[in-house]
Coordinates of C-alpha atoms in Angstrom, one line a residue:
Chain G
M279 CA 114.9 124.2 89.1
K280 CA 111.4 125.1 86.4
I281 CA 109.9 121.8 85.4
H282 CA 107.0 121.5 83.1
I283 CA 104.3 119.0 83.1
V284 CA 102.3 118.3 79.7
G285 CA 99.5 116.8 81.3
T286 CA 98.8 117.4 84.7
G287 CA 96.5 113.3 85.3
L288 CA 97.7 111.1 87.3
I289 CA 101.0 110.6 86.3
G290 CA 102.3 114.5 85.5
G291 CA 100.7 115.3 88.9
S292 CA 102.3 112.0 91.0
F293 CA 105.5 113.4 89.5
A294 CA 104.7 117.2 89.8
V295 CA 104.6 115.8 93.6
G296 CA 107.1 113.8 93.8
L297 CA 110.1 116.3 92.9
R298 CA 108.6 118.8 95.6
K299 CA 108.7 116.7 98.0
V300 CA 112.9 115.7 97.1
F301 CA 112.9 119.2 95.6
P302 CA 112.0 121.9 97.4
E303 CA 112.7 125.4 95.9
V304 CA 111.7 123.7 92.9
E305 CA 109.2 126.0 89.8
I306 CA 106.8 123.9 89.0
A307 CA 104.1 124.8 85.5
G308 CA 101.9 122.7 83.8
S309 CA 99.5 122.2 80.8
D310 CA 96.6 120.4 79.8
L311 CA 94.7 120.0 77.3
N312 CA 91.4 119.5 79.8
E313 CA 90.8 122.8 81.4
E314 CA 89.5 121.6 83.3
H315 CA 92.0 119.1 84.5
L316 CA 94.1 122.3 84.4
E317 CA 91.7 123.6 87.3
K318 CA 92.2 120.9 89.5
A319 CA 95.8 120.1 89.7
Q320 CA 96.3 124.0 90.9
E321 CA 94.1 123.9 93.8
L322 CA 94.8 121.5 94.9
R323 CA 98.8 123.6 94.6
I324 CA 100.2 120.2 92.4
I325 CA 101.3 123.0 89.6
D326 CA 101.7 126.2 91.0
H327 CA 100.7 127.9 88.3
A328 CA 99.5 127.1 84.3
E329 CA 101.7 128.7 81.2
K330 CA 101.7 127.5 77.8
L331 CA 103.6 124.5 76.0
E332 CA 105.3 126.8 73.5
E333 CA 106.8 128.6 76.7
V334 CA 108.6 125.8 77.9
A335 CA 112.6 127.0 76.4
Q336 CA 112.4 128.8 80.3
A337 CA 112.9 125.4 81.6
D338 CA 115.2 123.3 82.7
V339 CA 112.6 120.0 82.9
V340 CA 109.4 118.8 80.3
I341 CA 107.8 116.2 81.6
L342 CA 105.6 114.8 79.3
A343 CA 102.4 112.7 80.8
V344 CA 99.5 112.4 78.1
P345 CA 97.5 109.6 76.0
V346 CA 100.3 107.3 73.6
D347 CA 98.9 109.4 71.2
V348 CA 98.8 112.6 72.0
A349 CA 102.7 112.3 73.5
K350 CA 103.6 111.7 69.8
K351 CA 102.4 115.7 69.0
V352 CA 103.1 116.8 71.6
A353 CA 106.9 115.5 71.7
V354 CA 107.1 117.3 67.7
K355 CA 105.5 120.8 69.5
V356 CA 108.0 120.9 72.8
L357 CA 111.2 119.7 71.5
D358 CA 110.1 122.7 68.2
H359 CA 110.8 125.3 72.0
A360 CA 113.2 123.2 74.0
G361 CA 115.6 125.6 74.7
A362 CA 119.2 124.4 74.4
N363 CA 119.6 123.0 77.8
T364 CA 115.7 121.6 77.8
L365 CA 115.5 118.8 79.2
V366 CA 112.0 116.3 77.7
F367 CA 111.2 113.1 78.2
D368 CA 107.2 111.6 78.4
A369 CA 106.0 108.6 80.5
G370 CA 103.7 106.6 77.4
S371 CA 103.3 102.0 77.8
T372 CA 104.7 102.3 74.2
K373 CA 108.1 103.9 72.6
A374 CA 108.6 102.0 69.0
G375 CA 106.2 105.0 67.9
L376 CA 107.2 107.4 69.5
C377 CA 111.4 107.2 69.3
E378 CA 110.4 107.2 64.8
A379 CA 107.9 111.0 65.3
I380 CA 111.4 112.2 66.6
S381 CA 113.7 110.8 65.3
G382 CA 114.8 113.3 63.1
H383 CA 114.1 116.3 64.7
Q384 CA 117.2 119.1 64.9
N385 CA 116.2 119.1 69.0
R386 CA 116.7 114.8 69.5
R387 CA 119.0 115.4 72.4
N388 CA 117.2 116.9 74.0
F389 CA 114.5 114.0 74.4
L390 CA 114.9 110.9 76.6
A391 CA 112.0 108.1 75.8
A392 CA 110.9 107.0 79.6
H393 CA 108.0 105.1 80.5
P394 CA 108.4 104.2 84.4
I395 CA 106.4 101.1 86.0
A396 CA 104.1 102.5 88.0
G397 CA 100.1 103.8 88.0
T398 CA 97.5 103.3 89.5
E399 CA 93.9 102.6 87.9
F400 CA 92.8 105.6 88.5
S401 CA 93.2 109.3 86.5
G402 CA 93.3 112.7 86.5
P403 CA 94.7 115.5 89.4
T404 CA 92.6 114.7 92.7
A405 CA 94.2 110.3 92.1
V406 CA 98.2 111.6 91.5
V407 CA 100.2 109.3 94.7
E408 CA 103.2 111.2 96.4
D409 CA 104.8 108.7 96.6
L410 CA 104.1 106.5 92.8
F411 CA 107.4 106.3 91.8
R412 CA 109.5 105.6 95.3
N413 CA 111.0 101.6 94.1
K414 CA 109.4 101.4 90.3
T415 CA 110.9 100.8 87.9
M416 CA 112.1 103.1 84.3
I417 CA 113.1 102.2 81.4
I418 CA 115.1 104.2 79.5
C419 CA 115.4 103.9 75.5
E420 CA 118.1 105.2 73.7
V421 CA 119.8 106.6 75.9
E422 CA 122.7 107.0 73.6
K423 CA 120.8 109.3 71.6
T424 CA 119.9 112.0 74.2
A425 CA 122.3 114.8 76.0
F426 CA 125.3 113.8 78.1
K427 CA 124.4 116.4 80.7
L428 CA 120.8 116.2 80.8
Q429 CA 121.0 112.0 80.7
E430 CA 122.3 113.5 83.7
R431 CA 120.6 116.0 85.3
A432 CA 117.9 113.3 83.7
L433 CA 119.3 110.0 86.2
E434 CA 119.4 112.1 89.1
I435 CA 115.9 112.7 89.1
F436 CA 114.7 109.6 88.9
Q437 CA 117.2 108.5 90.9
K438 CA 115.9 111.2 93.6
L439 CA 112.5 109.8 93.1
G440 CA 113.4 106.5 94.0
M441 CA 113.5 104.7 91.3
R442 CA 115.5 101.6 89.4
I443 CA 116.8 102.1 86.2
R444 CA 117.0 98.9 83.6
Y445 CA 118.0 100.2 79.5
M446 CA 116.1 98.4 77.1
D447 CA 115.7 100.0 73.3
P448 CA 112.3 101.3 72.1
V449 CA 111.2 97.7 69.7
S450 CA 111.9 94.6 72.5
H451 CA 110.3 97.0 74.9
D452 CA 107.0 97.3 73.1
R453 CA 106.8 94.2 72.7
H454 CA 107.6 92.7 77.2
I455 CA 105.3 95.4 77.7
A456 CA 102.6 93.6 75.5
Y457 CA 103.3 90.8 77.7
V458 CA 103.8 92.6 81.0
S459 CA 101.8 94.6 80.8
H460 CA 98.9 95.3 77.7
L461 CA 97.9 91.9 78.3
S462 CA 96.9 91.9 81.4
H463 CA 94.7 94.9 80.6
I464 CA 92.2 93.1 78.1
S465 CA 92.0 90.4 80.3
S466 CA 90.9 92.5 83.1
F467 CA 88.3 95.0 80.8
M468 CA 86.7 91.6 78.9
L469 CA 86.2 90.3 82.4
G470 CA 84.8 92.6 83.8
K471 CA 82.5 93.4 80.2
T472 CA 81.9 89.3 80.8
V473 CA 80.3 88.9 84.6
L474 CA 79.1 92.4 84.0
Q475 CA 77.1 90.5 80.7
K476 CA 75.8 88.1 83.4
E477 CA 74.5 89.8 86.5
E478 CA 73.4 92.8 84.3
N479 CA 69.9 92.0 86.3
E480 CA 71.5 90.9 89.8
K481 CA 74.0 93.2 90.5
D482 CA 74.0 92.7 94.1
I483 CA 75.5 88.8 93.4
F484 CA 79.4 91.6 93.5
D485 CA 78.2 91.5 97.2
L486 CA 80.0 87.7 97.2
A487 CA 82.8 89.3 95.2
G488 CA 86.2 88.2 97.1
S489 CA 89.4 89.7 97.1
G490 CA 89.9 87.1 94.2
F491 CA 88.3 89.2 91.8
A492 CA 88.6 92.6 92.8
S493 CA 92.4 91.8 92.0
T494 CA 91.7 90.0 88.8
V495 CA 89.3 92.9 87.2
R496 CA 91.1 96.4 89.9
L497 CA 92.5 96.8 85.6
A498 CA 89.3 96.9 84.6
K499 CA 88.5 100.5 85.8
S500 CA 91.8 101.6 83.6
S501 CA 91.2 105.3 81.1
P502 CA 89.9 104.4 77.3
A503 CA 90.8 107.1 77.3
M504 CA 94.8 106.6 78.0
W505 CA 94.7 102.3 77.5
T506 CA 92.5 102.8 73.6
P507 CA 95.9 104.5 71.8
I508 CA 97.9 102.6 73.1
F509 CA 96.5 99.7 72.4
Q510 CA 96.6 101.6 68.7
Q511 CA 100.1 102.3 68.3
N512 CA 100.7 97.7 69.6
K513 CA 98.7 96.9 67.7
E514 CA 101.2 93.5 66.1
N515 CA 102.9 92.5 69.9
I516 CA 99.2 92.3 71.3
L517 CA 97.4 90.8 68.5
E518 CA 100.2 87.8 69.2
I519 CA 100.0 87.7 72.7
L520 CA 96.2 87.8 73.3
E521 CA 96.6 84.8 70.5
E522 CA 98.3 82.7 72.9
Y523 CA 95.7 84.0 75.7
I524 CA 92.8 82.7 73.6
A525 CA 94.2 79.9 72.6
N526 CA 95.5 79.0 76.3
L527 CA 92.2 79.8 77.3
T528 CA 90.7 77.4 74.6
T529 CA 92.3 74.5 75.5
F530 CA 91.8 75.0 79.0
R531 CA 87.7 75.1 78.3
D532 CA 88.4 72.2 76.2
L533 CA 90.2 69.9 78.9
I534 CA 87.6 70.2 81.5
R535 CA 84.7 70.2 78.7
N536 CA 86.6 66.4 78.0
E537 CA 87.3 65.9 81.8
D538 CA 91.3 65.6 81.3
F539 CA 91.4 67.0 85.6
K540 CA 94.7 65.8 86.0
E541 CA 95.6 67.8 82.7
V542 CA 93.9 70.5 84.7
F543 CA 96.0 70.1 87.4
L544 CA 99.1 70.3 86.5
E545 CA 98.1 72.5 83.3
M546 CA 98.0 75.0 87.1
E547 CA 100.7 73.5 88.9
R548 CA 103.3 74.4 86.1
T549 CA 101.9 77.8 86.5
N550 CA 103.1 77.7 90.5
H551 CA 106.0 78.7 89.7
I552 CA 105.1 81.9 88.7
K553 CA 105.4 82.6 92.3
T554 CA 108.9 83.0 92.9
I555 CA 109.3 84.7 90.4
L556 CA 107.2 87.1 90.9
N557 CA 108.4 87.8 94.3
G558 CA 108.9 91.5 95.2
I559 CA 106.0 93.1 93.0
K560 CA 103.7 94.5 94.8
Chain D
M275 CA 83.4 74.3 123.7
K276 CA 85.4 71.7 121.9
I277 CA 86.2 72.3 118.2
H278 CA 87.2 69.8 115.5
I279 CA 88.6 71.2 112.3
V280 CA 89.4 69.0 110.1
G281 CA 92.5 70.0 107.5
T282 CA 94.2 73.0 108.8
G283 CA 95.5 74.5 105.5
L284 CA 95.0 77.9 105.2
I285 CA 91.1 78.2 105.0
G286 CA 90.8 75.2 109.0
G287 CA 93.8 76.7 110.6
S288 CA 92.7 80.5 110.0
F289 CA 88.9 79.4 111.8
A290 CA 91.5 77.5 114.5
V291 CA 93.0 80.9 115.5
G292 CA 90.2 83.6 114.7
L293 CA 87.8 81.1 116.9
R294 CA 90.6 81.5 119.7
K295 CA 90.6 84.6 119.4
V296 CA 86.9 85.5 120.3
F297 CA 86.3 81.9 122.1
P298 CA 89.9 82.8 124.6
E299 CA 88.6 79.4 126.5
V300 CA 87.9 77.3 122.9
E301 CA 89.7 73.7 122.9
I302 CA 91.1 72.9 119.4
A303 CA 91.3 69.3 118.0
G304 CA 92.3 69.1 114.6
S305 CA 93.0 65.9 111.9
D306 CA 95.0 65.9 108.0
L307 CA 95.4 63.6 106.4
N308 CA 98.7 65.5 104.7
E309 CA 100.6 63.6 107.6
E310 CA 103.0 67.6 108.2
H311 CA 100.5 70.3 108.1
L312 CA 99.5 68.4 111.0
E313 CA 101.8 67.9 113.2
K314 CA 103.0 71.8 111.7
A315 CA 99.4 73.0 113.3
Q316 CA 100.3 72.4 115.8
E317 CA 104.1 73.8 116.2
L318 CA 102.2 76.4 115.6
R319 CA 99.5 76.0 117.8
I320 CA 97.6 77.2 115.9
I321 CA 94.9 73.3 116.8
D322 CA 96.2 71.9 121.0
H323 CA 95.9 68.5 120.3
A324 CA 96.3 65.5 117.2
E325 CA 92.1 63.7 117.0
K326 CA 91.2 60.6 115.2
L327 CA 87.8 61.7 113.0
E328 CA 86.0 59.2 114.5
E329 CA 86.5 61.0 117.7
V330 CA 84.3 64.1 116.1
A331 CA 81.0 63.0 118.6
Q332 CA 82.2 65.3 121.5
A333 CA 83.1 67.8 119.6
D334 CA 80.3 70.6 119.4
V335 CA 81.7 72.3 116.3
V336 CA 83.3 70.0 113.3
I337 CA 84.5 72.5 110.0
L338 CA 85.2 71.1 106.8
A339 CA 88.0 72.7 105.2
V340 CA 89.4 70.4 102.3
P341 CA 89.5 70.3 99.4
V342 CA 86.1 70.1 97.9
D343 CA 86.3 66.2 96.8
V344 CA 87.2 65.4 100.5
A345 CA 84.1 67.5 101.2
K346 CA 81.5 65.3 100.1
K347 CA 83.3 62.2 101.5
V348 CA 84.7 64.1 104.6
A349 CA 81.4 65.4 105.1
V350 CA 79.1 61.5 105.2
K351 CA 82.0 59.9 107.8
V352 CA 82.0 62.6 109.8
L353 CA 78.5 62.7 109.6
D354 CA 77.6 59.0 111.0
H355 CA 80.1 59.7 113.6
A356 CA 78.2 63.2 114.7
G357 CA 77.0 63.5 118.6
A358 CA 73.5 65.3 118.4
N359 CA 75.1 67.8 119.8
T360 CA 77.6 68.6 116.9
L361 CA 77.6 71.4 114.6
V362 CA 79.1 70.6 111.3
F363 CA 79.6 73.1 108.7
D364 CA 81.8 73.4 105.6
A365 CA 83.8 76.1 104.0
G366 CA 83.9 74.7 99.8
S367 CA 83.8 77.2 96.7
T368 CA 80.8 74.8 96.1
K369 CA 78.0 73.7 97.6
A370 CA 75.2 71.6 95.3
G371 CA 77.2 68.7 94.5
L372 CA 78.2 68.4 99.7
C373 CA 74.3 68.9 99.6
E374 CA 73.0 66.3 97.2
A375 CA 75.7 63.8 99.1
I376 CA 74.2 64.8 102.7
S377 CA 70.3 64.8 101.6
G378 CA 70.3 62.0 102.9
H379 CA 72.0 61.6 105.4
Q380 CA 70.7 60.4 109.0
N381 CA 72.3 63.4 110.6
R382 CA 71.8 66.0 108.0
R383 CA 70.1 67.8 110.4
N384 CA 74.0 68.2 112.5
F385 CA 75.4 69.3 108.8
L386 CA 75.1 73.8 107.5
A387 CA 76.4 74.0 104.5
A388 CA 78.3 77.4 104.5
H389 CA 81.2 79.4 101.8
P390 CA 83.4 82.0 103.8
I391 CA 84.3 84.4 100.8
A392 CA 87.7 85.0 102.3
G393 CA 91.5 83.6 101.1
T394 CA 94.7 84.6 99.8
E395 CA 96.2 83.0 96.8
F396 CA 98.3 81.0 100.2
S397 CA 97.4 77.5 101.0
G398 CA 98.4 75.3 104.1
P399 CA 99.2 76.1 108.0
T400 CA 101.8 79.0 106.6
A401 CA 99.5 80.8 106.3
V402 CA 97.4 81.4 108.0
V403 CA 96.0 85.5 109.0
E404 CA 93.7 86.3 111.9
D405 CA 92.1 87.3 110.5
L406 CA 90.6 86.1 107.7
F407 CA 86.7 86.1 107.8
R408 CA 86.5 89.6 110.3
N409 CA 84.2 92.2 107.3
K410 CA 83.7 88.9 104.9
T411 CA 80.9 87.2 103.2
M412 CA 79.3 83.5 104.9
I413 CA 77.0 81.9 102.4
I414 CA 75.2 79.6 103.6
C415 CA 72.9 77.2 102.0
E416 CA 70.2 75.1 102.8
V417 CA 69.6 76.3 106.4
E418 CA 66.9 75.6 106.6
K419 CA 67.8 71.8 106.7
T420 CA 69.7 72.6 109.5
A421 CA 68.4 72.2 113.4
F422 CA 67.1 75.4 114.3
K423 CA 69.3 75.0 117.8
L424 CA 72.8 73.9 115.6
Q425 CA 71.7 77.3 113.1
E426 CA 72.0 79.6 116.6
R427 CA 75.9 78.3 117.6
A428 CA 76.7 78.8 113.3
L429 CA 74.7 81.9 113.7
E430 CA 76.8 83.1 116.6
I431 CA 79.8 82.0 115.1
F432 CA 80.0 83.3 112.1
Q433 CA 78.5 86.7 113.2
K434 CA 81.7 86.1 116.5
L435 CA 84.0 86.1 113.6
G436 CA 82.3 90.3 112.3
M437 CA 81.4 87.9 109.4
R438 CA 77.9 89.0 107.5
I439 CA 75.4 86.4 106.2
R440 CA 74.2 86.0 102.7
Y441 CA 71.1 83.4 101.6
M442 CA 71.7 81.3 98.4
D443 CA 70.3 77.6 97.2
P444 CA 73.0 75.7 96.4
V445 CA 72.5 75.1 92.3
S446 CA 72.0 79.7 92.4
H447 CA 74.6 79.8 94.7
D448 CA 77.6 77.7 92.2
R449 CA 75.9 79.4 89.0
H450 CA 76.8 82.2 90.6
I451 CA 80.3 82.0 92.5
A452 CA 81.4 80.6 89.0
Y453 CA 81.1 84.3 87.1
V454 CA 82.4 86.2 90.5
S455 CA 84.8 83.7 92.0
H456 CA 85.9 80.3 89.3
L457 CA 86.4 82.6 86.7
S458 CA 89.1 84.5 87.8
H459 CA 91.0 81.7 88.8
I460 CA 91.3 80.3 85.7
S461 CA 91.6 84.0 83.6
S462 CA 95.3 84.7 86.4
F463 CA 96.4 80.9 85.5
M464 CA 96.1 80.9 82.1
L465 CA 97.1 84.9 82.0
G466 CA 100.2 82.9 83.8
K467 CA 100.7 80.8 81.6
T468 CA 101.0 82.7 78.8
V469 CA 104.1 85.4 79.5
L470 CA 105.7 82.9 81.2
Q471 CA 106.0 80.8 77.6
K472 CA 106.4 84.2 76.2
E473 CA 109.4 84.6 77.9
E474 CA 111.0 81.9 78.8
N475 CA 114.5 82.5 78.1
E476 CA 114.4 86.1 79.8
K477 CA 112.9 86.0 82.5
D478 CA 114.0 88.9 84.3
I479 CA 112.0 90.5 82.9
F480 CA 109.1 90.4 85.0
D481 CA 111.5 93.1 87.0
L482 CA 109.6 95.1 84.2
A483 CA 106.5 94.3 85.4
G484 CA 104.7 96.7 87.4
S485 CA 101.7 96.2 89.7
G486 CA 98.9 95.5 86.7
F487 CA 100.4 92.7 86.3
A488 CA 101.3 91.8 89.9
S489 CA 97.1 92.0 90.6
T490 CA 95.9 90.4 87.5
V491 CA 98.7 87.1 88.0
R492 CA 97.9 86.7 91.8
L493 CA 95.3 84.1 91.4
A494 CA 97.6 82.2 89.5
K495 CA 99.9 81.2 92.7
S496 CA 97.0 79.0 94.6
S497 CA 96.9 75.8 94.8
P498 CA 96.4 73.0 91.7
A499 CA 94.8 70.6 94.6
M500 CA 91.8 72.9 95.8
W501 CA 90.8 74.4 93.0
T502 CA 90.4 70.8 90.1
P503 CA 88.0 68.9 91.8
I504 CA 86.1 72.8 92.3
F505 CA 86.4 73.2 88.4
Q506 CA 85.2 69.7 88.5
Q507 CA 82.6 70.0 90.2
N508 CA 81.2 73.4 88.6
K509 CA 82.4 72.5 85.2
E510 CA 78.9 73.6 83.0
N511 CA 78.6 76.8 85.3
I512 CA 82.6 77.3 84.2
L513 CA 82.1 76.1 81.0
E514 CA 79.2 78.5 80.3
I515 CA 81.2 81.3 81.0
L516 CA 84.8 79.9 80.6
E517 CA 83.3 81.0 77.0
E518 CA 81.6 83.7 77.6
Y519 CA 85.0 84.6 78.2
I520 CA 86.9 84.0 75.6
A521 CA 83.8 85.4 72.9
N522 CA 84.9 88.5 74.4
L523 CA 88.6 88.9 73.9
T524 CA 88.1 87.1 71.1
T525 CA 85.5 89.8 70.0
F526 CA 87.9 93.1 70.7
R527 CA 91.5 90.8 69.5
D528 CA 89.2 91.2 66.2
L529 CA 87.7 95.2 67.0
I530 CA 91.9 96.1 67.8
R531 CA 93.6 94.0 64.4
N532 CA 90.8 95.8 62.3
E533 CA 91.5 98.5 63.8
D534 CA 88.5 100.0 64.8
F535 CA 89.8 101.5 68.3
K536 CA 86.8 103.9 68.6
E537 CA 84.4 100.5 69.2
V538 CA 88.5 99.3 71.0
F539 CA 87.3 102.6 73.3
L540 CA 83.6 102.3 74.0
E541 CA 83.7 98.2 74.9
M542 CA 86.5 99.5 77.5
E543 CA 84.6 102.9 78.2
R544 CA 81.1 100.4 79.5
T545 CA 83.1 98.9 81.2
N546 CA 84.4 100.9 83.2
H547 CA 81.3 101.4 85.6
I548 CA 82.3 98.1 88.1
K549 CA 84.0 100.9 89.7
T550 CA 80.7 101.9 91.0
I551 CA 79.8 98.3 91.2
L552 CA 83.5 96.8 93.0
N553 CA 83.3 99.9 95.4
G554 CA 83.8 98.8 99.0
I555 CA 86.2 94.4 97.7
K556 CA 89.1 95.0 98.2

């Protein structure tokens, strides 16, 4: 099997090392607009060699692991050059815009719109994690628009990587992911900003921060280049949920201000059952 | 050494098992307003036996590990009954109110105001963690108000548990801890509330949540009984930082609404250096 990975960072690189583990005979080519990443990915033997995007016709699988604004353009270009038997799938955190961008392409049936719910707050080839996708969810959108035998190849790959599959339409995907992923990143970035502003002159105060702060602010380490186009493409859903988050924080502030601590207690108690819902997510 | 633990939950119980490991000959008594916790703590051999608060005169060390509203009252009562050589320390997340409450007590020199930066989102004796305090920070306030030989005993205990010590005044403590701990809990509780509201009818959507959401919402599992009095006692500091958090979120929302994605990128990039500051916190 020959695979071409577009974007040799955390996600693309983790696909490469994960696939090499389960398909030892695989040949992995890669391309990246970032020359440094491309070199590093070869140096670390994440990919076997660099290759131009125009050469993807020979590949059995092309994986797009680039920021979602780039993905829309690259998807069209890769489909332009795809062979009849080439499966192309992406890994982006927004799906509606991408599916729209390729909807009329003559090679649409070579494409599978995918979103692995996996990642870390780090980026680039040095952040690669071999088992990043094991026991994680792969969301697949518009599966019916992909050729049967390429659906089959994709499922085999995802199953070998240890992923569970969920099917959704792209519009629902973007809405729900705004709630359970995109909002978390904004809350974390702004938490980091707020505390950094306050402690600008007393950085040693962070010595006092415990695991709770580290946990809530972890996502503020994420890549702005990756997240800006996600917020741009999923603007409407994000604005809606962010508005509600701000409203809930404002209500909670008012309860504290008005010393209604009975209601402060109840607000927390009503949210506590997230324990049972989150059971199993790590 | 004889120790009495007031409150046999996560913090008190973890002190008990941690201390038993480093002082194998220790005798540990306990008391708890929650009869169930007290029984469970004996059943799990976290404490050796139950004892009334009035009997603490015989103890070398009394540890107060109760919600901060209860701690203010219990501290006075325990000091009333403390022997001449009894060290009493607390573990609460607010310090100004407590230090004020005991400031005029005739046995003030038996007391050490302490705050271990350690915990989990779980509570009760079943949540006890043996090495909870290892490599964690212990903040000590108004150390000069504690008798020398009792300071010495406290330091020996904290060092044997593997803690590093930081000294602060109670007013600064409450301000900084509002920033690096209390705000995180509010941001997490309200994040949990917001997403639960949206997904009330589609709970299986949480299947799609990844480690990012789990991380930012983890603290929403915390005990309302513990956190309500913290928010009450640290009201002013919390209102101030919560106000800034809401303002930063509102600015970020406006940037997205106005499609100023260049500035959205910069906002995140400017916060990214929290990576280096958080280095080492787990």
